[in-house]
PDB file of C-alpha atoms in Angstrom:
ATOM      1  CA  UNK A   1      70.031  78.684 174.328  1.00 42.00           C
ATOM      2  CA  UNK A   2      71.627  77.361 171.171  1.00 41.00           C
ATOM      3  CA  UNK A   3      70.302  79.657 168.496  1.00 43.00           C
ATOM      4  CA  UNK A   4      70.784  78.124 164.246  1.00 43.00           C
ATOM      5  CA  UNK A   5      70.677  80.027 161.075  1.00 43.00           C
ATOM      6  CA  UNK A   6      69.037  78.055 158.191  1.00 47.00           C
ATOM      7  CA  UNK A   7      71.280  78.153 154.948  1.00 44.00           C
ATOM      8  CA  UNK A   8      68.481  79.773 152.808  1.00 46.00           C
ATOM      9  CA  UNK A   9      68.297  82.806 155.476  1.00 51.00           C
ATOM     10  CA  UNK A  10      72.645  83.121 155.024  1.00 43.00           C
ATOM     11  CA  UNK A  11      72.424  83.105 151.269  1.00 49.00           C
ATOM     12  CA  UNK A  12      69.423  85.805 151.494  1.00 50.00           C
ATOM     13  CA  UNK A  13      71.837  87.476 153.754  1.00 43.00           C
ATOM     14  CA  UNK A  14      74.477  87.533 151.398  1.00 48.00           C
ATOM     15  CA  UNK A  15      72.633  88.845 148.570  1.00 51.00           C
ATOM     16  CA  UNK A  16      71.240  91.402 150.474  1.00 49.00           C
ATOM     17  CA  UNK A  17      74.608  92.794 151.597  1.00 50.00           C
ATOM     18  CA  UNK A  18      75.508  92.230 148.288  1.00 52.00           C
ATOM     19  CA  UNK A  19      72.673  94.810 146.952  1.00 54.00           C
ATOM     20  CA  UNK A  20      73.761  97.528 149.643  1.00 52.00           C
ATOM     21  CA  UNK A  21      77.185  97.666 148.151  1.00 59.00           C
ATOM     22  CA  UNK A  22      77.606 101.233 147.423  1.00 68.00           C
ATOM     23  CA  UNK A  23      78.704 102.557 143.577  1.00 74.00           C
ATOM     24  CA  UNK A  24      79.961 105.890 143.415  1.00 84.00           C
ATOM     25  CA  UNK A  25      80.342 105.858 140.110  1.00 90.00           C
ATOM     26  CA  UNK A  26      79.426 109.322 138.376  1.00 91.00           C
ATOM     27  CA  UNK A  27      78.378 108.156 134.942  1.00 93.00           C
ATOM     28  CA  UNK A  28      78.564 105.316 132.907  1.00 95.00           C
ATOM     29  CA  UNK A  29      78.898 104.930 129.256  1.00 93.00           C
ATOM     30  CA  UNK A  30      80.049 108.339 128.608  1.00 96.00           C
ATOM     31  CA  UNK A  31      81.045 108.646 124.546  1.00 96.00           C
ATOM     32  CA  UNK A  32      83.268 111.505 123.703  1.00 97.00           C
ATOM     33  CA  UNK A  33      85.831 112.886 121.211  1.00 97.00           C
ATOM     34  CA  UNK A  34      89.019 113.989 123.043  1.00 98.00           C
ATOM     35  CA  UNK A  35      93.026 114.025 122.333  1.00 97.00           C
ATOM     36  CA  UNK A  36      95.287 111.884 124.119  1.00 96.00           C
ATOM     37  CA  UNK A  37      97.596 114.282 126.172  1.00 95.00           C
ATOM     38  CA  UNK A  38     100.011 111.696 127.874  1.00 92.00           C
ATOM     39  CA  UNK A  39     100.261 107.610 128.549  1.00 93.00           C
ATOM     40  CA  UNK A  40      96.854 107.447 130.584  1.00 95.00           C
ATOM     41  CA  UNK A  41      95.395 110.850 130.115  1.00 97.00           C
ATOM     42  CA  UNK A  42      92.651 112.753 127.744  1.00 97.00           C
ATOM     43  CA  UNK A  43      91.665 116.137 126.923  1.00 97.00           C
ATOM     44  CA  UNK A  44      87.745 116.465 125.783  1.00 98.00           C
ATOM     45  CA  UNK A  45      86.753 118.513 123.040  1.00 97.00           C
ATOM     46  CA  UNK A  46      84.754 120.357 126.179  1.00 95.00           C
ATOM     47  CA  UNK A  47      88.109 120.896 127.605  1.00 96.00           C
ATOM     48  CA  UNK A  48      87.763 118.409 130.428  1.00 97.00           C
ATOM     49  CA  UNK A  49      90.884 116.109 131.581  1.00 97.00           C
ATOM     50  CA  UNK A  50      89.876 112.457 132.115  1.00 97.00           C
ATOM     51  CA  UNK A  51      92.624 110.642 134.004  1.00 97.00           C
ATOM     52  CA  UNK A  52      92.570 106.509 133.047  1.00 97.00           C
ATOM     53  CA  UNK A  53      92.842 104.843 136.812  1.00 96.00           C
ATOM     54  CA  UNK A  54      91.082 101.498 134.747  1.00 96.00           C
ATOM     55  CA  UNK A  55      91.006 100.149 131.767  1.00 96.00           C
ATOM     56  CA  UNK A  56      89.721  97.486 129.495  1.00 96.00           C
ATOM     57  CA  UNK A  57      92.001  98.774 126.558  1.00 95.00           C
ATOM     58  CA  UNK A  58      96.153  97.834 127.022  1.00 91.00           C
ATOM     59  CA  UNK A  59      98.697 100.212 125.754  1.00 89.00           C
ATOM     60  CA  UNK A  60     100.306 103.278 126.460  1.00 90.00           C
ATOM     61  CA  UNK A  61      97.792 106.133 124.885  1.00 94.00           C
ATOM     62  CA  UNK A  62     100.934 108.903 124.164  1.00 92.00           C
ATOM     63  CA  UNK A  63     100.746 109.852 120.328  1.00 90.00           C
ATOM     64  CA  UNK A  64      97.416 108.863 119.897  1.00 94.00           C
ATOM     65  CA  UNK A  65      96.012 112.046 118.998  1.00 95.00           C
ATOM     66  CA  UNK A  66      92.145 112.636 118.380  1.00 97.00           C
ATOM     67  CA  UNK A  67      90.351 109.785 119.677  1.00 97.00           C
ATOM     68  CA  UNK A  68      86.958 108.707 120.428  1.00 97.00           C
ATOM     69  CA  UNK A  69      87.224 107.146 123.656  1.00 97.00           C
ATOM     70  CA  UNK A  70      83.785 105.111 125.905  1.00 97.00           C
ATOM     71  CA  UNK A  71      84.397 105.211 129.649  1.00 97.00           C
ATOM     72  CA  UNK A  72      82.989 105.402 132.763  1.00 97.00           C
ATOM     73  CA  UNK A  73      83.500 108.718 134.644  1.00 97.00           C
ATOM     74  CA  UNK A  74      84.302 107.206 138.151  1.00 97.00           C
ATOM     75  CA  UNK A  75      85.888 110.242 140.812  1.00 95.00           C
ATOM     76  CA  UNK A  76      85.930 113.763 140.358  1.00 95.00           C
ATOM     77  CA  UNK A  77      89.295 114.938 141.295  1.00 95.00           C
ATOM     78  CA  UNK A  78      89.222 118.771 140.905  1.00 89.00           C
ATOM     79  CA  UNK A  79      88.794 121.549 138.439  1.00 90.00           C
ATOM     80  CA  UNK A  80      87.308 119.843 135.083  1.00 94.00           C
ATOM     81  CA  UNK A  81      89.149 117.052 136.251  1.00 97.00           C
ATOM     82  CA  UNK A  82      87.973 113.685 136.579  1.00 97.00           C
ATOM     83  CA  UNK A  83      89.126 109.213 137.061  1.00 97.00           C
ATOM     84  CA  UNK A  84      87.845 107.023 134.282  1.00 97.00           C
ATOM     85  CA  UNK A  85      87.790 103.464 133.534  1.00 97.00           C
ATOM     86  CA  UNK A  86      88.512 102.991 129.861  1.00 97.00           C
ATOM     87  CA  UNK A  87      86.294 101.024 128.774  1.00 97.00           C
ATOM     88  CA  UNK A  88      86.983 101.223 124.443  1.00 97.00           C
ATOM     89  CA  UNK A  89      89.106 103.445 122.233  1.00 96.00           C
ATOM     90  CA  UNK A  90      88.295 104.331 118.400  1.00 97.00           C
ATOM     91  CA  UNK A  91      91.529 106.396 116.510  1.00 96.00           C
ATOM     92  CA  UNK A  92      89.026 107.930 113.679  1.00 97.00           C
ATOM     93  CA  UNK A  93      90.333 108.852 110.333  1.00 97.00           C
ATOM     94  CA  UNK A  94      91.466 112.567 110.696  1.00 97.00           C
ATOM     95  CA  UNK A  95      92.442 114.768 107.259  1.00 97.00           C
ATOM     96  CA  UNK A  96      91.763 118.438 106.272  1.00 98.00           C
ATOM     97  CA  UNK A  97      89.580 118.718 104.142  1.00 98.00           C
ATOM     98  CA  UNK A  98      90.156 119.377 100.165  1.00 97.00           C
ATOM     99  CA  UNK A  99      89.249 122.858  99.033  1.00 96.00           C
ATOM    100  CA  UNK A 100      87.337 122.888  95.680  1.00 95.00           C
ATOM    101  CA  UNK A 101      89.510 125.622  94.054  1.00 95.00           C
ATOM    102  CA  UNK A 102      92.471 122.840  94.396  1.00 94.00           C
ATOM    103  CA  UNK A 103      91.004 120.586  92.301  1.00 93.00           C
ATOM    104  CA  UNK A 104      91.499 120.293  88.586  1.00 87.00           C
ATOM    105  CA  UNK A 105      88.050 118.708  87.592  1.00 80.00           C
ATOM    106  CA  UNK A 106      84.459 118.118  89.626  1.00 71.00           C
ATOM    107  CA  UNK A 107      85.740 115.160  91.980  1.00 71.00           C
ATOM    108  CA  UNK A 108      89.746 115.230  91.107  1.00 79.00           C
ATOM    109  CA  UNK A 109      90.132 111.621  91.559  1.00 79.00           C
ATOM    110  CA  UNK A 110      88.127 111.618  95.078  1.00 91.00           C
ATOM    111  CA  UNK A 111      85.519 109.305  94.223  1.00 88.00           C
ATOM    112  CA  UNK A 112      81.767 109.951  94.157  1.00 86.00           C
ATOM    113  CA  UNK A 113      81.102 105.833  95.183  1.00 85.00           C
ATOM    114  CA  UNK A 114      78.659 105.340  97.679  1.00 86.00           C
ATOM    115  CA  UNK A 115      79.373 106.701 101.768  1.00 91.00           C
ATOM    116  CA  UNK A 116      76.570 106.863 104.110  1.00 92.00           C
ATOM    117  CA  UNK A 117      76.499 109.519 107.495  1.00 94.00           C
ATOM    118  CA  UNK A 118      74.560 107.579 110.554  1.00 93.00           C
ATOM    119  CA  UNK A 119      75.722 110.779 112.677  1.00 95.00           C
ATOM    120  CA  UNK A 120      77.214 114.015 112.186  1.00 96.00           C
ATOM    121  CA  UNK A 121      78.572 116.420 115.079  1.00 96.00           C
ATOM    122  CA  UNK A 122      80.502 119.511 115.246  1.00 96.00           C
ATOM    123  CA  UNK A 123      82.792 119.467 118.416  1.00 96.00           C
ATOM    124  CA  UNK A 124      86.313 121.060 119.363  1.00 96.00           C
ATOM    125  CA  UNK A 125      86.055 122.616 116.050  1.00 96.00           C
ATOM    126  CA  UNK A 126      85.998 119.427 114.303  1.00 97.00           C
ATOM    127  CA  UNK A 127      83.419 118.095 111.946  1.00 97.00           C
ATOM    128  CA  UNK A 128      82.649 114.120 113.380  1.00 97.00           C
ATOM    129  CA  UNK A 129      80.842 111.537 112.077  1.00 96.00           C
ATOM    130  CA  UNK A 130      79.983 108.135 112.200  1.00 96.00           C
ATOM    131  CA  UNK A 131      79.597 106.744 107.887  1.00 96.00           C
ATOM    132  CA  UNK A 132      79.113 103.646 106.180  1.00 92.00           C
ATOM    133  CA  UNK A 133      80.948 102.704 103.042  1.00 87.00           C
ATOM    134  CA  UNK A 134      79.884  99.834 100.591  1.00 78.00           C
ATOM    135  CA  UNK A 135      82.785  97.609 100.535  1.00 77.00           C
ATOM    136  CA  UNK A 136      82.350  95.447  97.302  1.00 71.00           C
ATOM    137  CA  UNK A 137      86.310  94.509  97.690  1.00 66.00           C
ATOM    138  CA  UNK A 138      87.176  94.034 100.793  1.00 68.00           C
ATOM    139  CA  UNK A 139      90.705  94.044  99.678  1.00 68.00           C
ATOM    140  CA  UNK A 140      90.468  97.353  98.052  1.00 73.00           C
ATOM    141  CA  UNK A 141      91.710 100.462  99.807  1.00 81.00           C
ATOM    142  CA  UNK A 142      88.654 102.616 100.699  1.00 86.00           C
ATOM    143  CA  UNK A 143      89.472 106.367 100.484  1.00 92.00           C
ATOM    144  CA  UNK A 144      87.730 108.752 102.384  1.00 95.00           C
ATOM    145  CA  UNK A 145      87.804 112.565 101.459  1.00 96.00           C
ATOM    146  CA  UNK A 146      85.794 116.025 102.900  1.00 97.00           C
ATOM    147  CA  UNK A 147      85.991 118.621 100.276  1.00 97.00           C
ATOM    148  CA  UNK A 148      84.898 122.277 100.684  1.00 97.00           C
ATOM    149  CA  UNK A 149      83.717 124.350  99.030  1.00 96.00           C
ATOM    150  CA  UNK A 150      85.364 127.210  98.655  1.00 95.00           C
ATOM    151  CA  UNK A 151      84.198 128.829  95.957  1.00 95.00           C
ATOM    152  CA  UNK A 152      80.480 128.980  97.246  1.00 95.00           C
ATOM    153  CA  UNK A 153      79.323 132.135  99.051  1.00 92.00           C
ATOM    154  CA  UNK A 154      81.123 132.556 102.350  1.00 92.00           C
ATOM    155  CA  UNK A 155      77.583 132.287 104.475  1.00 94.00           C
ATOM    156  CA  UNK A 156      78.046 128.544 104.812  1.00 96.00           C
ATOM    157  CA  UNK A 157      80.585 126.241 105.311  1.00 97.00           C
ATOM    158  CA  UNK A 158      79.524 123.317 102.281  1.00 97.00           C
ATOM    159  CA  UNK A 159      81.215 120.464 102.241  1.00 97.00           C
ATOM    160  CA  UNK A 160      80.631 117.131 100.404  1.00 96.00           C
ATOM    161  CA  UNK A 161      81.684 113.698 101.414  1.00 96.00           C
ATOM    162  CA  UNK A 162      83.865 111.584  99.086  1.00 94.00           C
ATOM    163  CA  UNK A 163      84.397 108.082  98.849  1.00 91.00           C
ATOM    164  CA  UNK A 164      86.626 106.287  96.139  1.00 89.00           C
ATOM    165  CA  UNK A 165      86.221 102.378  96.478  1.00 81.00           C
ATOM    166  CA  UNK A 166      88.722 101.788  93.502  1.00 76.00           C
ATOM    167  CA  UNK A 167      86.041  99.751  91.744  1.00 71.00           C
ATOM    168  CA  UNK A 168      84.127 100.627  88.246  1.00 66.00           C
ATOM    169  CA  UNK A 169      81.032 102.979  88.722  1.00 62.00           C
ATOM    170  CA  UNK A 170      79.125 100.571  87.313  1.00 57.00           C
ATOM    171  CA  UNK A 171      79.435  98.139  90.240  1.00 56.00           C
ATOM    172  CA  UNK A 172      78.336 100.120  92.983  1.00 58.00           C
ATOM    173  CA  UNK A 173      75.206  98.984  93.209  1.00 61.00           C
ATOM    174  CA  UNK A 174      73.754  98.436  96.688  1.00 63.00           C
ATOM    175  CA  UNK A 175      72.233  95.012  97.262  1.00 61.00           C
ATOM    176  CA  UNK A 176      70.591  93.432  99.685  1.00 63.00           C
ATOM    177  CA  UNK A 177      73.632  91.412 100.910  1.00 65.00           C
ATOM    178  CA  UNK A 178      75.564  94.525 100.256  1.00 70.00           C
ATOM    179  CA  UNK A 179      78.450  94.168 103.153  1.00 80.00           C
ATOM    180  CA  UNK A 180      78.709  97.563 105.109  1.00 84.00           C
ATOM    181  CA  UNK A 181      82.092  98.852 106.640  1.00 86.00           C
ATOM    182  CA  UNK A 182      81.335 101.561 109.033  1.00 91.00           C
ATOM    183  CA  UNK A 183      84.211 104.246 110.668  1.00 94.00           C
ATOM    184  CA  UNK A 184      84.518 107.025 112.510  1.00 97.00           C
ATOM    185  CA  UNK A 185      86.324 110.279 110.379  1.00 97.00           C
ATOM    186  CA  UNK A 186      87.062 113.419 112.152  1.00 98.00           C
ATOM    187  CA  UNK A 187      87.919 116.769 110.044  1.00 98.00           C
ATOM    188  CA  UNK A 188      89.422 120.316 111.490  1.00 97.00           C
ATOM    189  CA  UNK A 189      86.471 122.790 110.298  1.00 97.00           C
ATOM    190  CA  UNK A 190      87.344 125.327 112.394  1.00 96.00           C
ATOM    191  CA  UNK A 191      89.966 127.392 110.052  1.00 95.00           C
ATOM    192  CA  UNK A 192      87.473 127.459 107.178  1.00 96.00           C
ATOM    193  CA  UNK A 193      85.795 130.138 108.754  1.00 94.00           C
ATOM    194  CA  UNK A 194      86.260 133.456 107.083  1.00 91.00           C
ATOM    195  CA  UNK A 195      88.229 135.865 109.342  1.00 90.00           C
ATOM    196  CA  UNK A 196      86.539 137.999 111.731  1.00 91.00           C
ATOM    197  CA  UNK A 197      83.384 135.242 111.803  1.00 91.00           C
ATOM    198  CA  UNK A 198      83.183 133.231 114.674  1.00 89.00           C
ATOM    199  CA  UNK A 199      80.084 130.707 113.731  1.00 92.00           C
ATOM    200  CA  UNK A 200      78.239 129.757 110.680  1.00 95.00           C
ATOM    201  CA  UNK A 201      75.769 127.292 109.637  1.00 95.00           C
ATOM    202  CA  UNK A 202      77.112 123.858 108.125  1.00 96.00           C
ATOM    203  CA  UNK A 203      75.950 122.282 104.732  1.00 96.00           C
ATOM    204  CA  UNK A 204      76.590 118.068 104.626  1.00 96.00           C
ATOM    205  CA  UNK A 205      76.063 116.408 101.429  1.00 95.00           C
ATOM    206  CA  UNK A 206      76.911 112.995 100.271  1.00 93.00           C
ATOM    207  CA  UNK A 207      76.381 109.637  97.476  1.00 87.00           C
ATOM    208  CA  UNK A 208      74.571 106.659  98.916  1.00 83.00           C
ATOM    209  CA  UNK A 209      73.272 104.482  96.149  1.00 68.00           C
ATOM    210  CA  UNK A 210      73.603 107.302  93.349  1.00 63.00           C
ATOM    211  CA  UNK A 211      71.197 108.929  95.500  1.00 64.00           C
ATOM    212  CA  UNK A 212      72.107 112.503  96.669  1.00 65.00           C
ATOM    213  CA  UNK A 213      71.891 112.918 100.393  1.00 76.00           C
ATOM    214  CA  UNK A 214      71.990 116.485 102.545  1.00 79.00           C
ATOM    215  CA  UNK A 215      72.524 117.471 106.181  1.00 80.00           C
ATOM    216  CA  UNK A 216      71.690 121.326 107.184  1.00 80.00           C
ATOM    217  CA  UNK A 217      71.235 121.295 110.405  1.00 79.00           C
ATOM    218  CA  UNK A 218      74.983 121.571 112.121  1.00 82.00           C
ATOM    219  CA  UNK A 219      76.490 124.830 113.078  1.00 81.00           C
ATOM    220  CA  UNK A 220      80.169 125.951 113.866  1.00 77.00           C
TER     221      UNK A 220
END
């Protein structure tokens, strides 16, 4: 007997099969500060290596240094080691911070213009965040500073986050149609601690609109 198979019931088939394909992969969209270690490899801050078997981002990753990299953590392939597929890169600004005793007046020529903080993390003995910076020239050079304070008592670790736009105080104003350019900065925190300590809580404070901003609740 001749049997027929109607071309709706293939295509339903098709996508069917297509449904059933099987994804192994272990989690996607993972966001993470790490340090480039070779031409296709990274070191988290949590001391895991992520080996780059795909990626959306060309180049060879050697010299990089501190990154934040987004992936998708595909195979595990032993101890704390694991295939990705790069899927962005960010190189963040990373300084040391500028100790208050170095400086010759209150700012020192670091700027007190307005800088935002959307997110703030401690990680691999870093200090990481995510800031916004009014950029009323975009052609000016925007300079971004962490000083510490280390003339405070040594319970805390304070630090203050400086911006210098180059422009006169009396323009930064934020608008309405105030354009926003936002970065990633990175800072090495973990020195600053006094010696025999091994953690203490973390004082943030920054400008945004002449307005004085604080963040207490990080820890190192």
């Amino acid at each position: 007997m001749k049997r027929t198979v109607s071309l709706l019931a293939l295509t339903a088939l098709v996508i069917l099969t297509s449904c059933w394909k099987k994804d192994d992969t272990i989690l996607y969209r993972d966001v993470t500060m790490a340090t480039a270690t070779g031409s296709s490899q990274f070191v988290t801050d949590l001391g895991i290596t992520y080996n780059v078997v795909k990626s959306e981002v060309e180049g060879d990753f050697s010299g990089l240094g501190r990154v934040l990299i987004y992936c998708n953590v595909l195979k595990y392939t032993g101890t704390n080691e694991f295939d990705i597929q790069l899927v962005n890169l960010i190189t963040p600004l990373n300084k040391d911070a500028v100790a208050t005793s170095t400086l010759t007046k209150p700012d020192d020529g670091l700027g007190n213009d307005p800088i935002g903080i959307s997110a703030a993390w401690v990680s691999g003995g870093y200090l990481n965040m995510s800031i916004g910076v009014l950029m009323l020239d975009e052609e000016k050079e925007h300079r971004i500073n962490l000083e510490f304070d280390d003339t405070a008592p040594a319970d805390t670790l304070r630090f203050t986050l400086r911006h210098d736009d180059g422009m006169p105080d009396d323009m930064n104003v934020i608008a309405e149609d105030s354009k926003i350019g936002v970065a990633y900065v990175t800072f090495p925190i973990a020195k600053l601690l006094p010696e025999g300590v091994k953690t203490l809580p973390i004082k943030l404070t920054w400008t945004w609109d002449k307005e004085y901003c604080s963040k207490d609740d990080l820890k190192l």
